[in-house]
Amino acid sequence: ASYRNKVGMSTMNICVPDHSSLGDLITKVCGQLPNLTTNPDTIVAAVNEEYRNHKYRLRNNDEVALIPPVSGGV
């Protein structure tokens, strides 16, 4: 199931302290939405439509997208 289905929403606004990393944000989101995942370190994310690693430093008004795992193929 996608993250949207698991948490029952498609967007949320969240504030983090200045100089927070993407990993800090993901940890905070997982703390607020515990049914999202069991391990925040495994979440893939994009900032302003570009894939970023968890060490990426966020800036004011960044748009973050959490990318659900993909399965399938042959």
Short mmCIF file of N, CA and C in Angstrom, two decimals:
data_model
loop_
_atom_site.label_atom_id
_atom_site.label_comp_id
_atom_site.label_asym_id
_atom_site.label_seq_id
_atom_site.Cartn_x
_atom_site.Cartn_y
_atom_site.Cartn_z
N ALA A 1 0.84 -1.19 0.00
CA ALA A 1 0.00 0.00 0.00
C ALA A 1 0.88 1.24 0.00
N SER A 2 0.40 2.28 -0.61
CA SER A 2 1.18 3.52 -0.63
C SER A 2 1.12 4.19 0.72
N TYR A 3 2.03 5.10 0.96
CA TYR A 3 2.05 5.84 2.22
C TYR A 3 0.73 6.58 2.42
N ARG A 4 0.18 7.14 1.36
CA ARG A 4 -1.07 7.88 1.46
C ARG A 4 -2.18 6.99 2.02
N ASN A 5 -2.26 5.77 1.56
CA ASN A 5 -3.28 4.84 2.07
C ASN A 5 -3.01 4.46 3.51
N LYS A 6 -1.76 4.29 3.87
CA LYS A 6 -1.42 3.88 5.24
C LYS A 6 -1.75 4.95 6.27
N VAL A 7 -1.56 6.22 5.92
CA VAL A 7 -1.76 7.29 6.90
C VAL A 7 -3.07 8.05 6.72
N GLY A 8 -3.74 7.85 5.60
CA GLY A 8 -5.03 8.49 5.39
C GLY A 8 -4.96 9.95 4.98
N MET A 9 -3.84 10.39 4.45
CA MET A 9 -3.72 11.77 3.96
C MET A 9 -2.65 11.82 2.87
N SER A 10 -2.76 12.84 2.02
CA SER A 10 -1.77 12.95 0.94
C SER A 10 -0.78 14.08 1.16
N THR A 11 -1.11 15.03 2.02
CA THR A 11 -0.18 16.12 2.32
C THR A 11 -0.26 16.48 3.79
N MET A 12 0.82 17.07 4.27
CA MET A 12 0.84 17.63 5.61
C MET A 12 1.92 18.69 5.67
N ASN A 13 1.70 19.66 6.52
CA ASN A 13 2.71 20.68 6.77
C ASN A 13 3.39 20.34 8.08
N ILE A 14 4.70 20.42 8.08
CA ILE A 14 5.45 20.10 9.29
C ILE A 14 6.64 21.05 9.39
N CYS A 15 6.91 21.51 10.59
CA CYS A 15 8.02 22.43 10.82
C CYS A 15 9.14 21.69 11.54
N VAL A 16 10.35 21.95 11.11
CA VAL A 16 11.54 21.41 11.77
C VAL A 16 12.48 22.57 12.04
N PRO A 17 13.37 22.43 13.01
CA PRO A 17 14.31 23.51 13.31
C PRO A 17 15.22 23.83 12.12
N ASP A 18 15.74 25.05 12.09
CA ASP A 18 16.71 25.43 11.07
C ASP A 18 17.86 24.43 11.04
N HIS A 19 18.40 24.20 9.86
CA HIS A 19 19.54 23.31 9.62
C HIS A 19 19.20 21.84 9.82
N SER A 20 17.91 21.48 9.81
CA SER A 20 17.52 20.08 9.92
C SER A 20 17.84 19.35 8.62
N SER A 21 18.12 18.08 8.75
CA SER A 21 18.37 17.26 7.57
C SER A 21 17.07 16.61 7.13
N LEU A 22 17.09 16.08 5.94
CA LEU A 22 15.95 15.32 5.44
C LEU A 22 15.67 14.14 6.36
N GLY A 23 16.72 13.50 6.85
CA GLY A 23 16.56 12.39 7.79
C GLY A 23 15.88 12.82 9.08
N ASP A 24 16.19 14.03 9.56
CA ASP A 24 15.52 14.56 10.76
C ASP A 24 14.02 14.69 10.51
N LEU A 25 13.67 15.22 9.34
CA LEU A 25 12.26 15.39 8.99
C LEU A 25 11.56 14.03 8.90
N ILE A 26 12.18 13.08 8.23
CA ILE A 26 11.58 11.75 8.07
C ILE A 26 11.37 11.11 9.44
N THR A 27 12.34 11.23 10.32
CA THR A 27 12.21 10.68 11.67
C THR A 27 11.04 11.33 12.40
N LYS A 28 10.89 12.63 12.25
CA LYS A 28 9.78 13.34 12.90
C LYS A 28 8.44 12.89 12.34
N VAL A 29 8.36 12.76 11.02
CA VAL A 29 7.11 12.32 10.39
C VAL A 29 6.76 10.91 10.87
N CYS A 30 7.73 10.02 10.90
CA CYS A 30 7.47 8.64 11.35
C CYS A 30 7.05 8.61 12.82
N GLY A 31 7.57 9.53 13.62
CA GLY A 31 7.16 9.62 15.01
C GLY A 31 5.71 10.05 15.15
N GLN A 32 5.26 10.92 14.24
CA GLN A 32 3.88 11.39 14.27
C GLN A 32 2.92 10.43 13.59
N LEU A 33 3.44 9.64 12.67
CA LEU A 33 2.61 8.69 11.90
C LEU A 33 3.24 7.30 11.99
N PRO A 34 3.11 6.65 13.16
CA PRO A 34 3.82 5.39 13.38
C PRO A 34 3.44 4.25 12.44
N ASN A 35 2.29 4.32 11.81
CA ASN A 35 1.93 3.25 10.87
C ASN A 35 2.54 3.45 9.49
N LEU A 36 3.34 4.51 9.33
CA LEU A 36 3.98 4.77 8.04
C LEU A 36 5.02 3.71 7.70
N THR A 37 5.91 3.43 8.65
CA THR A 37 6.97 2.44 8.41
C THR A 37 7.59 2.05 9.74
N THR A 38 8.30 0.96 9.76
CA THR A 38 8.97 0.56 10.98
C THR A 38 10.40 1.08 11.05
N ASN A 39 10.96 1.47 9.92
CA ASN A 39 12.35 1.93 9.89
C ASN A 39 12.48 3.19 9.03
N PRO A 40 12.56 4.38 9.65
CA PRO A 40 12.67 5.61 8.86
C PRO A 40 13.89 5.64 7.94
N ASP A 41 14.96 4.91 8.29
CA ASP A 41 16.17 4.92 7.47
C ASP A 41 15.96 4.33 6.08
N THR A 42 14.90 3.58 5.89
CA THR A 42 14.66 2.93 4.60
C THR A 42 13.77 3.74 3.67
N ILE A 43 13.27 4.87 4.14
CA ILE A 43 12.38 5.69 3.32
C ILE A 43 13.19 6.47 2.29
N VAL A 44 12.75 6.42 1.06
CA VAL A 44 13.33 7.19 -0.03
C VAL A 44 12.52 8.48 -0.15
N ALA A 45 13.21 9.61 -0.38
CA ALA A 45 12.50 10.89 -0.45
C ALA A 45 13.09 11.78 -1.53
N ALA A 46 12.25 12.71 -1.95
CA ALA A 46 12.67 13.74 -2.90
C ALA A 46 12.40 15.10 -2.27
N VAL A 47 13.27 16.05 -2.54
CA VAL A 47 13.09 17.42 -2.09
C VAL A 47 13.00 18.29 -3.34
N ASN A 48 11.88 18.99 -3.46
CA ASN A 48 11.65 19.83 -4.64
C ASN A 48 11.84 19.04 -5.94
N GLU A 49 11.27 17.83 -5.93
CA GLU A 49 11.24 16.93 -7.09
C GLU A 49 12.59 16.34 -7.48
N GLU A 50 13.57 16.34 -6.56
CA GLU A 50 14.87 15.72 -6.80
C GLU A 50 15.16 14.74 -5.68
N TYR A 51 15.52 13.50 -6.04
CA TYR A 51 15.88 12.53 -5.00
C TYR A 51 17.06 13.06 -4.19
N ARG A 52 16.96 12.91 -2.88
CA ARG A 52 18.02 13.37 -1.98
C ARG A 52 18.31 12.31 -0.93
N ASN A 53 19.54 12.30 -0.41
CA ASN A 53 19.85 11.37 0.67
C ASN A 53 19.44 12.00 2.00
N HIS A 54 19.45 11.22 3.04
CA HIS A 54 18.96 11.66 4.34
C HIS A 54 19.83 12.75 4.98
N LYS A 55 21.03 12.96 4.48
CA LYS A 55 21.91 14.00 5.03
C LYS A 55 21.64 15.38 4.42
N TYR A 56 20.84 15.43 3.38
CA TYR A 56 20.54 16.68 2.70
C TYR A 56 19.94 17.69 3.70
N ARG A 57 20.43 18.91 3.69
CA ARG A 57 19.96 19.97 4.59
C ARG A 57 18.76 20.69 3.96
N LEU A 58 17.69 20.72 4.70
CA LEU A 58 16.47 21.36 4.21
C LEU A 58 16.55 22.87 4.31
N ARG A 59 15.79 23.53 3.45
CA ARG A 59 15.67 24.98 3.47
C ARG A 59 14.20 25.36 3.63
N ASN A 60 13.97 26.59 4.01
CA ASN A 60 12.62 27.07 4.21
C ASN A 60 11.77 26.84 2.95
N ASN A 61 10.58 26.33 3.15
CA ASN A 61 9.59 26.09 2.09
C ASN A 61 9.95 24.97 1.12
N ASP A 62 10.89 24.09 1.48
CA ASP A 62 11.14 22.92 0.63
C ASP A 62 9.90 22.04 0.61
N GLU A 63 9.67 21.42 -0.53
CA GLU A 63 8.59 20.44 -0.66
C GLU A 63 9.22 19.07 -0.67
N VAL A 64 8.81 18.24 0.28
CA VAL A 64 9.38 16.91 0.43
C VAL A 64 8.33 15.87 0.05
N ALA A 65 8.72 14.91 -0.75
CA ALA A 65 7.85 13.79 -1.12
C ALA A 65 8.48 12.50 -0.62
N LEU A 66 7.71 11.71 0.11
CA LEU A 66 8.16 10.39 0.54
C LEU A 66 7.74 9.40 -0.53
N ILE A 67 8.70 8.63 -1.01
CA ILE A 67 8.47 7.72 -2.12
C ILE A 67 8.23 6.31 -1.58
N PRO A 68 7.03 5.76 -1.81
CA PRO A 68 6.76 4.42 -1.29
C PRO A 68 7.58 3.37 -2.03
N PRO A 69 7.83 2.24 -1.37
CA PRO A 69 8.58 1.17 -2.04
C PRO A 69 7.83 0.68 -3.27
N VAL A 70 8.60 0.26 -4.26
CA VAL A 70 8.02 -0.24 -5.51
C VAL A 70 8.38 -1.70 -5.64
N SER A 71 7.42 -2.49 -6.04
CA SER A 71 7.69 -3.90 -6.27
C SER A 71 7.13 -4.30 -7.62
N GLY A 72 7.49 -5.48 -8.04
CA GLY A 72 7.00 -5.97 -9.32
C GLY A 72 8.13 -6.25 -10.27
N GLY A 73 7.79 -6.44 -11.48
CA GLY A 73 8.79 -6.74 -12.51
C GLY A 73 8.72 -8.20 -12.89
N VAL A 74 9.62 -8.56 -13.76
CA VAL A 74 9.62 -9.93 -14.27
C VAL A 74 10.88 -10.63 -13.82
#
